[in-house]
PDB file of C-alpha atoms and ligand atoms in Angstrom:
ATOM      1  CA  UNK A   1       0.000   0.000   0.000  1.00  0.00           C
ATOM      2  CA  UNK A   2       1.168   3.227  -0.473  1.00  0.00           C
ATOM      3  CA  UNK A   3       2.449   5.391   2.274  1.00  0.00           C
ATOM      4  CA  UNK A   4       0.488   9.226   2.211  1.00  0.00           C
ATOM      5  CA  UNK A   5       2.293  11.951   0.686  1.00  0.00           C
ATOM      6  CA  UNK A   6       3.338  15.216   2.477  1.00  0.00           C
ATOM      7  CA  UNK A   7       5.178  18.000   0.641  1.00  0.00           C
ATOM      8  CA  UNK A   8       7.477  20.512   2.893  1.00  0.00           C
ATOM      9  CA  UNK A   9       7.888  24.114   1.580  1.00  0.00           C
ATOM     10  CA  UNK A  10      10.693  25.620   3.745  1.00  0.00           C
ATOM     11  CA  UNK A  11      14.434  26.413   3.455  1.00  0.00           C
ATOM     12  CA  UNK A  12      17.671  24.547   4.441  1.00  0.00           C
ATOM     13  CA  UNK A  13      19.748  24.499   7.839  1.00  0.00           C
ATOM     14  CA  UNK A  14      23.260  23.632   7.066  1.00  0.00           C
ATOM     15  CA  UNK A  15      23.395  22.960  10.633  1.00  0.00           C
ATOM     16  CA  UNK A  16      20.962  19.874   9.981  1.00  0.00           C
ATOM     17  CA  UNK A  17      18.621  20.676  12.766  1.00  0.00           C
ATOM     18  CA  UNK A  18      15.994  22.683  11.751  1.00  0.00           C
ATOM     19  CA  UNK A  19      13.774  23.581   7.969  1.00  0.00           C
ATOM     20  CA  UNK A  20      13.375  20.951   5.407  1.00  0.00           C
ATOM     21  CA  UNK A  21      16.201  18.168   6.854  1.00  0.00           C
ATOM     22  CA  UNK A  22      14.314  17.943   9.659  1.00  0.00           C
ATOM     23  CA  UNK A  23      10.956  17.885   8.077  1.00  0.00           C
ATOM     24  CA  UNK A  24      11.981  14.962   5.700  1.00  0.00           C
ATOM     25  CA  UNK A  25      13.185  13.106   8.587  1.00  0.00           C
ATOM     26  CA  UNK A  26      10.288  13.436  10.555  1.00  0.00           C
ATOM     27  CA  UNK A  27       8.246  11.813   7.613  1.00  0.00           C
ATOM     28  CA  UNK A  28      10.363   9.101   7.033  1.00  0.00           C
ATOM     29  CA  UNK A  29      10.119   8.312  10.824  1.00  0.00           C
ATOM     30  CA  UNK A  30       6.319   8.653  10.841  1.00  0.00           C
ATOM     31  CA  UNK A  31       5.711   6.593   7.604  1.00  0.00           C
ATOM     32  CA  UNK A  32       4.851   8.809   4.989  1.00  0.00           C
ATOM     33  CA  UNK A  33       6.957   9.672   1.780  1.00  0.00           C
ATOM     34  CA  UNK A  34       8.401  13.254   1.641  1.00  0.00           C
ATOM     35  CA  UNK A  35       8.448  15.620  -1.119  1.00  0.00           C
ATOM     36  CA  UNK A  36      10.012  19.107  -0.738  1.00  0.00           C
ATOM     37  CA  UNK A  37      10.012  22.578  -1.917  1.00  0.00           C
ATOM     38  CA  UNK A  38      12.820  24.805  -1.631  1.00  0.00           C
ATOM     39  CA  UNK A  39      12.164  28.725  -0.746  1.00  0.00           C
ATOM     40  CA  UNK A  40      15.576  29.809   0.789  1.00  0.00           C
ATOM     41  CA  UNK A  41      19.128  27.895   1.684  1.00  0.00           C
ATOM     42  CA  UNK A  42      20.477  29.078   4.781  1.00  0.00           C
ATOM     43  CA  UNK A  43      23.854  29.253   6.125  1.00  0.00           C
ATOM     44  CA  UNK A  44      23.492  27.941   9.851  1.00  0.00           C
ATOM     45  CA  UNK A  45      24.768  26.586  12.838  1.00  0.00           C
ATOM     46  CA  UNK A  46      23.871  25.572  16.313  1.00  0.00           C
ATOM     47  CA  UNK A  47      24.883  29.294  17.309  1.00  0.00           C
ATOM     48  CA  UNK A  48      22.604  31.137  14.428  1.00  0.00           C
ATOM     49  CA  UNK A  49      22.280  31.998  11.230  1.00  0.00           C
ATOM     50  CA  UNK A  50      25.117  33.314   8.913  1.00  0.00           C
ATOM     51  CA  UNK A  51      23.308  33.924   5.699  1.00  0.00           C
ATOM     52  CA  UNK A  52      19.769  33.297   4.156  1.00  0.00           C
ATOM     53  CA  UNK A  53      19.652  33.096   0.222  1.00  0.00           C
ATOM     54  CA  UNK A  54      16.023  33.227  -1.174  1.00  0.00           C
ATOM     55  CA  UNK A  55      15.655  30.623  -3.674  1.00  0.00           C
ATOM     56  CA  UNK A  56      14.313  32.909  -7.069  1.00  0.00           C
ATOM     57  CA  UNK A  57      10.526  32.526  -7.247  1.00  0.00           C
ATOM     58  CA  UNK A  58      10.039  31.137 -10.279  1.00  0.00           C
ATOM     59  CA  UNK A  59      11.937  28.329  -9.123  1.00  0.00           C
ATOM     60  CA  UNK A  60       9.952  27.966  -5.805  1.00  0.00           C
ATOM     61  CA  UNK A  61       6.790  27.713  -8.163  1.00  0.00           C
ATOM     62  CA  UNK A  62       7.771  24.982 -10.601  1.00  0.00           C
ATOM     63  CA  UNK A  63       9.047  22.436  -7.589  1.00  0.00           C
ATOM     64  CA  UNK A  64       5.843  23.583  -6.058  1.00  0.00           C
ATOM     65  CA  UNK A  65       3.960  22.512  -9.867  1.00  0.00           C
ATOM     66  CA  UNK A  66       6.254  19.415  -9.960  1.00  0.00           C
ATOM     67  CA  UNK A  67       4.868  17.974  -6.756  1.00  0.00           C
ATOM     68  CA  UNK A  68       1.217  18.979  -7.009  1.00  0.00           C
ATOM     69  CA  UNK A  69       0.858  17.954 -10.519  1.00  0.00           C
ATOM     70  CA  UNK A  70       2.730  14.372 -10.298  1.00  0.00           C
ATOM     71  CA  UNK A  71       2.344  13.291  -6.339  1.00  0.00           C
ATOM     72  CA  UNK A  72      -0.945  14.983  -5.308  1.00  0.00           C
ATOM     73  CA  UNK A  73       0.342  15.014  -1.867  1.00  0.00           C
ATOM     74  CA  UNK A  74      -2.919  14.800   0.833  1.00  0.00           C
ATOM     75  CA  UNK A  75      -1.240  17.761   3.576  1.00  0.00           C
ATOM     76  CA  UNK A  76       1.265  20.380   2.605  1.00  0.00           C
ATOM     77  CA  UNK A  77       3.535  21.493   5.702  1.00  0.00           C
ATOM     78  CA  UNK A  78       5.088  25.030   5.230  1.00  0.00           C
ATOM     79  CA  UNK A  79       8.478  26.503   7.272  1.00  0.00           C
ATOM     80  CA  UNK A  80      10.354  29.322   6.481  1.00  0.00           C
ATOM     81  CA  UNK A  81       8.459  30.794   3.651  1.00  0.00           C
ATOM     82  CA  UNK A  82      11.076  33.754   2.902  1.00  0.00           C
ATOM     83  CA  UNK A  83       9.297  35.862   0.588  1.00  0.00           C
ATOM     84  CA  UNK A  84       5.880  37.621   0.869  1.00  0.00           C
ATOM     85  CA  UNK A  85       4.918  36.109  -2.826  1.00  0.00           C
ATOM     86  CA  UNK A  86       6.031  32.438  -1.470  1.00  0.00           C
ATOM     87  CA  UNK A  87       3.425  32.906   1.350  1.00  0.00           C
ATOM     88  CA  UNK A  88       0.706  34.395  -1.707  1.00  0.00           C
ATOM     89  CA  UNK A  89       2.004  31.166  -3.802  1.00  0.00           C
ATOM     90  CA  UNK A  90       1.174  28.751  -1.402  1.00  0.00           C
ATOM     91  CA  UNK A  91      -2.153  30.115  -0.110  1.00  0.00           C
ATOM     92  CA  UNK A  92      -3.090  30.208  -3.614  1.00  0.00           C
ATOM     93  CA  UNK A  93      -2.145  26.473  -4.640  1.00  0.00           C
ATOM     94  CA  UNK A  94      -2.775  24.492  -1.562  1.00  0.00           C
ATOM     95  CA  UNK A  95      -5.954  25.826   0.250  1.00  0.00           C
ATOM     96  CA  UNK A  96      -7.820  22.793  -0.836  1.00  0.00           C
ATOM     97  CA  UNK A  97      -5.697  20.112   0.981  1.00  0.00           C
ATOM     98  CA  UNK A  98      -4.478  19.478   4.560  1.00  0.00           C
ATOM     99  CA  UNK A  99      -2.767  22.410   5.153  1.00  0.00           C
ATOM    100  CA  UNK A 100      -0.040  22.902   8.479  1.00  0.00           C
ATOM    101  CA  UNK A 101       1.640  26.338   8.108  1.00  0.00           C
ATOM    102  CA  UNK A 102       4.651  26.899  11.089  1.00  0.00           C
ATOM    103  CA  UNK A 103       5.400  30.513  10.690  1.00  0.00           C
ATOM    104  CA  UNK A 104       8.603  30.664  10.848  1.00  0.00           C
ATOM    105  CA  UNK A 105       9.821  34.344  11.940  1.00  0.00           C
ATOM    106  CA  UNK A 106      12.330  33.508  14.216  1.00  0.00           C
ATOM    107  CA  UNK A 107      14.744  31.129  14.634  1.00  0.00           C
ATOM    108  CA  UNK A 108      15.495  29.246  18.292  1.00  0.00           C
ATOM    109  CA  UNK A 109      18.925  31.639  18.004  1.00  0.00           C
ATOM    110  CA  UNK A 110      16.759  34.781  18.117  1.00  0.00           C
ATOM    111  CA  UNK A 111      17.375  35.643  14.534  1.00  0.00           C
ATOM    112  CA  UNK A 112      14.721  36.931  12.370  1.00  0.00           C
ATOM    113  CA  UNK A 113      13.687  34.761   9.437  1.00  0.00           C
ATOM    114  CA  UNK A 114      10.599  36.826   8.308  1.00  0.00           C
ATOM    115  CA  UNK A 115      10.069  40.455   7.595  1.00  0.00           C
ATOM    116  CA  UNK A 116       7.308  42.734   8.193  1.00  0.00           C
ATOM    117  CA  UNK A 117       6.112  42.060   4.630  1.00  0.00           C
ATOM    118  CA  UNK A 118       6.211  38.547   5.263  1.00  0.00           C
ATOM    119  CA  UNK A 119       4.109  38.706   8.288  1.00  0.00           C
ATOM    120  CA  UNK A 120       1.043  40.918   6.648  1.00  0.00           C
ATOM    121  CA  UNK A 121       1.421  38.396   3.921  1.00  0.00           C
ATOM    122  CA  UNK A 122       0.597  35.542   6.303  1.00  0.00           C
ATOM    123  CA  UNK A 123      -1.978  37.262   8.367  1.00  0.00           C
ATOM    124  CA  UNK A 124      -3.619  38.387   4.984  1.00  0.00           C
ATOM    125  CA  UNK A 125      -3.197  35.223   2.630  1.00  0.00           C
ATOM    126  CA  UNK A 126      -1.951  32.385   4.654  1.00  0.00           C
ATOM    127  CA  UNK A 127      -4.087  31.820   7.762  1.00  0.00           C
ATOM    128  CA  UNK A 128      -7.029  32.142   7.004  1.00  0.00           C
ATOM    129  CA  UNK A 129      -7.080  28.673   4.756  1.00  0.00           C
ATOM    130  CA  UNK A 130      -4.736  26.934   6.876  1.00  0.00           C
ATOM    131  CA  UNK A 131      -5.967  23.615   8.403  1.00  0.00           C
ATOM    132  CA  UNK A 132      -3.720  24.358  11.544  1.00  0.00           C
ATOM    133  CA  UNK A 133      -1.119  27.183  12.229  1.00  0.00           C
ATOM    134  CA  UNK A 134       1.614  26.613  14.924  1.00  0.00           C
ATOM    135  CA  UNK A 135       2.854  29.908  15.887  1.00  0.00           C
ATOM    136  CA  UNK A 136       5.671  29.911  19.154  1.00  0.00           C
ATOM    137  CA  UNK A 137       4.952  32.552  21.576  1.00  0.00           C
ATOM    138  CA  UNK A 138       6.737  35.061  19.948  1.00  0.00           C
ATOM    139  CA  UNK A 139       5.260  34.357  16.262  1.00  0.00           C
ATOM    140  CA  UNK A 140       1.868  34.828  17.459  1.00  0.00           C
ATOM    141  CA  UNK A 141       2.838  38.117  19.151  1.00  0.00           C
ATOM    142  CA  UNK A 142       4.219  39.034  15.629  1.00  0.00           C
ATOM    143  CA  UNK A 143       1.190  37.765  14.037  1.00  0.00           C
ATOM    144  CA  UNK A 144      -0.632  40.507  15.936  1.00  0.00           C
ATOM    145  CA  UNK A 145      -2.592  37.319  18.521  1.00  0.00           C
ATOM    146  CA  UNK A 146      -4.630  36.078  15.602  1.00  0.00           C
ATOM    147  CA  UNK A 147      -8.058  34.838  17.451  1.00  0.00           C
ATOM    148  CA  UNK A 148      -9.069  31.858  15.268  1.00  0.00           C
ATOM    149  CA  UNK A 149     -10.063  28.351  15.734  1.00  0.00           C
ATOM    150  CA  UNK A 150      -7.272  26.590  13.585  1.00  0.00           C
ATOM    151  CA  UNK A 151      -4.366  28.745  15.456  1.00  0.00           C
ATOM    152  CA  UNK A 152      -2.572  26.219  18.291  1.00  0.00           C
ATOM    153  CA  UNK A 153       0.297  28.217  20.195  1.00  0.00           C
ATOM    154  CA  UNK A 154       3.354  25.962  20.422  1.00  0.00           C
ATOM    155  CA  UNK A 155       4.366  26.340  24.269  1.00  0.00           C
ATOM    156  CA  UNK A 156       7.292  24.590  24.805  1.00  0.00           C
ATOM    157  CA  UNK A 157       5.851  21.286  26.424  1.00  0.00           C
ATOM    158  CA  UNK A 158       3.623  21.501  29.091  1.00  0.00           C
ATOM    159  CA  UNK A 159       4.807  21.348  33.208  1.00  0.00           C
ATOM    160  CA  UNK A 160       3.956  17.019  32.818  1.00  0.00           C
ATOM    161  CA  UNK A 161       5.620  16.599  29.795  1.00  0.00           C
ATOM    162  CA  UNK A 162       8.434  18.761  29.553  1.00  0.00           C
ATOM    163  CA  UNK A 163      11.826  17.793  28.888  1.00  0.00           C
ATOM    164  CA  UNK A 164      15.025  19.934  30.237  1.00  0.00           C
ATOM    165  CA  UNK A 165      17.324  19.948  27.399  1.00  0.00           C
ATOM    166  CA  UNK A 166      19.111  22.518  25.622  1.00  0.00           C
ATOM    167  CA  UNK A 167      19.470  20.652  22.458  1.00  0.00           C
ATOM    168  CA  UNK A 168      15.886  21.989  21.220  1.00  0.00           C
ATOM    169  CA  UNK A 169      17.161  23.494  18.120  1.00  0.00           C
ATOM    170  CA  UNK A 170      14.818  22.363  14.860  1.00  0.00           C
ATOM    171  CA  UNK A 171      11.555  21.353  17.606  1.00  0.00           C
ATOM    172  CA  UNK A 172       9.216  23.809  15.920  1.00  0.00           C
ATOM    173  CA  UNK A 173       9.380  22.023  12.711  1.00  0.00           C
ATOM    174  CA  UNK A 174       9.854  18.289  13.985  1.00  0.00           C
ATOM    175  CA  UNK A 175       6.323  19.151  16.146  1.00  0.00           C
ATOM    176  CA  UNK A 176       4.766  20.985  12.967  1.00  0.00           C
ATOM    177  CA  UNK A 177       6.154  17.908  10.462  1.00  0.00           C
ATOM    178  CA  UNK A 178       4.725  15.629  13.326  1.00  0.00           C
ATOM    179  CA  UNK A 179       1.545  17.107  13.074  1.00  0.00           C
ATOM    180  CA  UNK A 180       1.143  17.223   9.061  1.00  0.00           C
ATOM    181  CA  UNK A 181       1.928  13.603   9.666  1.00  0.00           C
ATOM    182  CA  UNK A 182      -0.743  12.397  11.874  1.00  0.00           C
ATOM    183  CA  UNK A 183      -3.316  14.386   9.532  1.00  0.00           C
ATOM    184  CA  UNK A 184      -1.771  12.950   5.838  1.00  0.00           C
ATOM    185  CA  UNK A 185      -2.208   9.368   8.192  1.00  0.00           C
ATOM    186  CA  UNK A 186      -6.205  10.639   8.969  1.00  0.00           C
ATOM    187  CA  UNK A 187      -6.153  11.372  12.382  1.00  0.00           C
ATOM    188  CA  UNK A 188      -8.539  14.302  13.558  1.00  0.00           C
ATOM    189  CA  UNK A 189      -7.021  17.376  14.769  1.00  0.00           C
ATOM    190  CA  UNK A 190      -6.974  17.065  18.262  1.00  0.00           C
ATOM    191  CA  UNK A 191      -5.629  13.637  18.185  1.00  0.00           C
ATOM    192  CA  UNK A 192      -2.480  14.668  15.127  1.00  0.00           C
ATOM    193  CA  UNK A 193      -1.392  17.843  18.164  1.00  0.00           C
ATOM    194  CA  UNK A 194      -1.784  15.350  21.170  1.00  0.00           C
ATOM    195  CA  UNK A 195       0.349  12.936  19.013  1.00  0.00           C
ATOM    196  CA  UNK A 196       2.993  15.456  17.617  1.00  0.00           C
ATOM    197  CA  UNK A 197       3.546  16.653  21.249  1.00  0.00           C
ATOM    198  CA  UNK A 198       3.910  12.996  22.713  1.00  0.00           C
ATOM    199  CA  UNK A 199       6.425  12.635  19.274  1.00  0.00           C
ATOM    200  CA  UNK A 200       8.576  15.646  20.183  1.00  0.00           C
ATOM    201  CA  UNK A 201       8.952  15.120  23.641  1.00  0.00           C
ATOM    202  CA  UNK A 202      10.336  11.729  22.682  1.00  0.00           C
ATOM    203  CA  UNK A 203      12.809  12.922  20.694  1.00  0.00           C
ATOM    204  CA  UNK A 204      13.952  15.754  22.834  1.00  0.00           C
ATOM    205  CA  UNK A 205      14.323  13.191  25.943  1.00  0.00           C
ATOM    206  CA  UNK A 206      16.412  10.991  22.864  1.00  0.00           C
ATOM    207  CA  UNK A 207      19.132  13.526  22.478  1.00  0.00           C
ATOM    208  CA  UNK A 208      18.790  15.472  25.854  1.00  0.00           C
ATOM    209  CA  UNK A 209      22.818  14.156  26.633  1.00  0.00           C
ATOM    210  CA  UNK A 210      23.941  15.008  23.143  1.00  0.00           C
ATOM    211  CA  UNK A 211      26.484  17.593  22.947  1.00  0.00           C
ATOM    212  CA  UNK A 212      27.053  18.268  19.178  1.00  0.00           C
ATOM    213  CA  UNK A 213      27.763  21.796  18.224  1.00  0.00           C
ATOM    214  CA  UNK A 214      28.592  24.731  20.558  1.00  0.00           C
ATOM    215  CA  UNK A 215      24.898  26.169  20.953  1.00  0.00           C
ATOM    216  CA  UNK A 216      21.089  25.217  21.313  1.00  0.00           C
ATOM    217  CA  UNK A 217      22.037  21.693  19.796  1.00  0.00           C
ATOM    218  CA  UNK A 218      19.939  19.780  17.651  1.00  0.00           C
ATOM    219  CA  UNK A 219      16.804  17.924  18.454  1.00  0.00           C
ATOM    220  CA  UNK A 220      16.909  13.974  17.038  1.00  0.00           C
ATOM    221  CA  UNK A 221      14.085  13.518  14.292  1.00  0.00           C
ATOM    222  CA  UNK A 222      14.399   9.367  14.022  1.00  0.00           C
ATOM    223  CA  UNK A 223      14.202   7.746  16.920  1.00  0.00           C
ATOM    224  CA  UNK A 224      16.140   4.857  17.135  1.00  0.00           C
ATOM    225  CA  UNK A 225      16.220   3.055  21.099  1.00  0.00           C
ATOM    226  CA  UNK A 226      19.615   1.097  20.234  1.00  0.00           C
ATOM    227  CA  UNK A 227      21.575   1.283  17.616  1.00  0.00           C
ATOM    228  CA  UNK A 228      21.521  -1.745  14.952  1.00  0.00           C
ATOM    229  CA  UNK A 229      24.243  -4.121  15.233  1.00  0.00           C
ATOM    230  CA  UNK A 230      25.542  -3.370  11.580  1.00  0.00           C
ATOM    231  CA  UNK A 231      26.413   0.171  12.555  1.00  0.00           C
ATOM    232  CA  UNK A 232      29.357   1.676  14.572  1.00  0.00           C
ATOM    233  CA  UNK A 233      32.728  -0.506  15.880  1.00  0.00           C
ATOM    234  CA  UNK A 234      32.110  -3.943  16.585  1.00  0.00           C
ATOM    235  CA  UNK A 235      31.372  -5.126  20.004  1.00  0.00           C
TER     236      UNK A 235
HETATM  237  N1  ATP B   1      11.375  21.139  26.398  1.00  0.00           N
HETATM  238  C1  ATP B   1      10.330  20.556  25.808  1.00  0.00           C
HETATM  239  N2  ATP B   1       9.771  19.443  26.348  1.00  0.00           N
HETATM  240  C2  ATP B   1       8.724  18.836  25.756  1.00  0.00           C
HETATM  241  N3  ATP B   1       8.155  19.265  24.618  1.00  0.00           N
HETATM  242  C3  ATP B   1       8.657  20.362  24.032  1.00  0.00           C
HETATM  243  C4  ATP B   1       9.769  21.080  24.590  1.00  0.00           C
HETATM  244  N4  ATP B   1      10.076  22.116  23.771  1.00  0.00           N
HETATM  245  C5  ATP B   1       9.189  22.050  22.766  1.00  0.00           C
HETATM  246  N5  ATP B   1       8.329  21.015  22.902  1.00  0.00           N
HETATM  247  C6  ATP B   1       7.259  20.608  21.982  1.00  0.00           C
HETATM  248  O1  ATP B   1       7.535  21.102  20.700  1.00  0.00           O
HETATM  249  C7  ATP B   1       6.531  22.017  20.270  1.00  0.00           C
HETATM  250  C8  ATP B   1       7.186  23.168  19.532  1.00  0.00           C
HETATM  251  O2  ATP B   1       8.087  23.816  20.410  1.00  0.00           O
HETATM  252  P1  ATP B   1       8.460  25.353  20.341  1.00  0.00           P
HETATM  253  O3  ATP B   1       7.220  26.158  20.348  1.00  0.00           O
HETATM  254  O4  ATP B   1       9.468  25.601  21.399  1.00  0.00           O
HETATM  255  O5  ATP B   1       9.123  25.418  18.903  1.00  0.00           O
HETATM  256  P2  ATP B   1       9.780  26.620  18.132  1.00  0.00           P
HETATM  257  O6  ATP B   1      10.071  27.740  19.069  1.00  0.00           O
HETATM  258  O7  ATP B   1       8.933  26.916  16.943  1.00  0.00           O
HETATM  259  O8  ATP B   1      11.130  25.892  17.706  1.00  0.00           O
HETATM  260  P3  ATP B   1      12.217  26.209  16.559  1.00  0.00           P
HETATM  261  O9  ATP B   1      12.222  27.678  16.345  1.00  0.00           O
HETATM  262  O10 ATP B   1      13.502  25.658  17.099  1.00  0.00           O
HETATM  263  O11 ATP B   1      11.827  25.432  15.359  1.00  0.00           O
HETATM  264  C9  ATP B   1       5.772  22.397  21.563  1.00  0.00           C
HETATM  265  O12 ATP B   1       4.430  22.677  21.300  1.00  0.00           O
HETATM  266  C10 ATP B   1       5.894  21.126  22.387  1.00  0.00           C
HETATM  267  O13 ATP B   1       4.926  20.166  21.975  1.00  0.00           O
HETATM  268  C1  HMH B   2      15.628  26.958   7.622  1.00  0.00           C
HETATM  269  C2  HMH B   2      14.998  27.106   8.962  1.00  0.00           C
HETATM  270  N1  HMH B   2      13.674  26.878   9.084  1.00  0.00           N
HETATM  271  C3  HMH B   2      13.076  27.002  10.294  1.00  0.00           C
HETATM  272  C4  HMH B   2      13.807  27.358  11.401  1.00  0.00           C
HETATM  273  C5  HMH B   2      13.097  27.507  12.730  1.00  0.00           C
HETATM  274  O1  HMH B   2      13.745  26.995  13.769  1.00  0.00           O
HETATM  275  C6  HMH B   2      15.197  27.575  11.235  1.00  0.00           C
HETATM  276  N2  HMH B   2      15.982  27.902  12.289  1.00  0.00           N
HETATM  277  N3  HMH B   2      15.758  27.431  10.013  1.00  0.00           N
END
C-alpha cells in the first residue's frame, strides 16, 4: 500500500537541525513519503544563522507545480516561507488540501527569518485557509494574537511533559512535520497535536545528553532506542 504523501515548503539548515532536513526526517520516521520545496538555503549553525539566500521565485513555483501535478500530496507542511509572494504562492495552490503552516519568523537563536512584509502576507493570505497554524509565543505576538479556531500556540511542552534539554534546536518544525503527519495518516485534529507533542517530547528526551555543536544543539528527528548491530565498531 502506499504510504500518504506530504510535501514541505521551507528552506535549508546547514546545521541539519531545523527547515526541510528535519521535516523529511520526521516523515520518514512517521511513515509517509516526503516531497520538498525549496524557498531559501540558509547558512546555519547551532549558534545562528550566517546567511539566508532566497531561492528565485520562479523556481519555488515549478518544484511547487512538480509535486502537485505528479504526487498529489494529501497535507502540505510550510516553514520558512522567505518571501511575501512564497506565502501568496502557497495560499493560492494548496488551500484545498491538509494544510499545516509553522510561521517561521524567528529562529530558536533569536534571529529573524521573516520580515514585516512577510508577516502581513501571512496574516492576509496564509491563515485564514490553513488547516492548523503553529505559531511559538513570539510568532503569534508578531502575528498581531490572531483569534481563530485553527491557530494552536506551540508552548514549549507543558509542566507534565516537559523535557530539560538545551538541544531543542529544529523542535518547531519536527512538532509541525509531526503534526502534518498524523493528519496525511487521517487522524482528527486534536488527536495529530496530542500525538505530535507525545512525538517531540520523545525525541527531545532521545538527544537530551547530546552535545554536538557549541549552541542550542539539535533535536533527534528518528528515533532509534539502540543502535543496529551493523552500525558503529564492533562489540
Ligand atoms: N522542552 C520541551 N519538552 C517537551 N516538549 C517540548 C519542549 N520544547 C518544545 N516542545 C514541543 O515542541 C513544540 C514546539 O516547540 P516550540 O514552540 O518551542 O518550537 P519553536 O520555538 O517553533 O522551535 P524552533 O524555532 O527551534 O523550530 C511544543 O508545542 C511542544 O509540543
Ligand atoms: C531553515 C529554517 N527553518 C526554520 C527554522 C526555525 O527553527 C530555522 N531555524 N531554520
Amino acid at each position: 500500500m502506499n504510504p500518504p504523501v506530504v510535501v514541505t515548503i521551507a528552506g535549508s539548515d546547514s546545521g541539519g537541525a531545523a527547515g526541510i532536513g528535519a521535516d523529511l526526517t520526521t516523515f520518514a520516521a512517521l511513515g509517509v513519503h516526503g516531497a520538498c520545496v525549496v524557498t531559501a538555503v540558509t547558512a546555519q549553525d547551532t549558534t545562528g544563522v550566517r546567511a539566508i539566500h532566497p531561492v528565485p521565485f520562479d523556481v519555488v513555483a515549478a518544484q511547487l507545480d512538480a509535486v502537485l501535478e505528479d504526487l498529489d500530496p494529501v497535507a502540505v507542511k510550510t516553514g520558512m516561507l522567505a518571501t511575501p509572494e512564497v506565502v501568496r504562492l502557497v495560499a493560492s495552490r494548496c488551500a484545498d488540501r491538509l494544510l499545516v503552516v509553522d510561521p517561521v519568523l524567528v529562529a530558536t537563536s533569536g534571529a529573524v527569518l521573516g520580515s514585516v512584509e512577510v508577516v502581513s502576507a501571512y496574516r492576509e493570505h496564509l491563515l485564514p485557509v490553513a488547516t492548523v497554524v503553529t505559531p511559538n509565543e513570539d510568532e503569534f505576538e508578531a502575528l498581531g494574537r490572531p483569534d481563530a479556531a485553527n491557530v494552536l500556540v506551540t508552548r514549549g511542552g507543558d509542566v507534565a511533559t516537559r523535557v530539560a534539554t538545551s538541544n531543542d534546536h529544529g523542535t518547531g518544525c519536527t512538532h509541525s512535520s509531526a503534526l502534518a503527519s498524523y493528519l496525511a495518516h487521517g487522524v482528527d485534529r486534536a488527536t495529530a497535536a496530542a500525538r505530535a507533542d507525545a512525538f517531540v517530547a520523545r525525541q527531545l528526551h532521545h538527544s537530551k545528553d547530546w552535545t554536538l555543536g557549541r549552541g542550542r544543539g539539535p533535536v533527534a528527528h528518528l528515533f532509534v532506542p539502540t543502535s543496529p548491530p551493523t552500525l558503529g565498531a564492533p562489540a
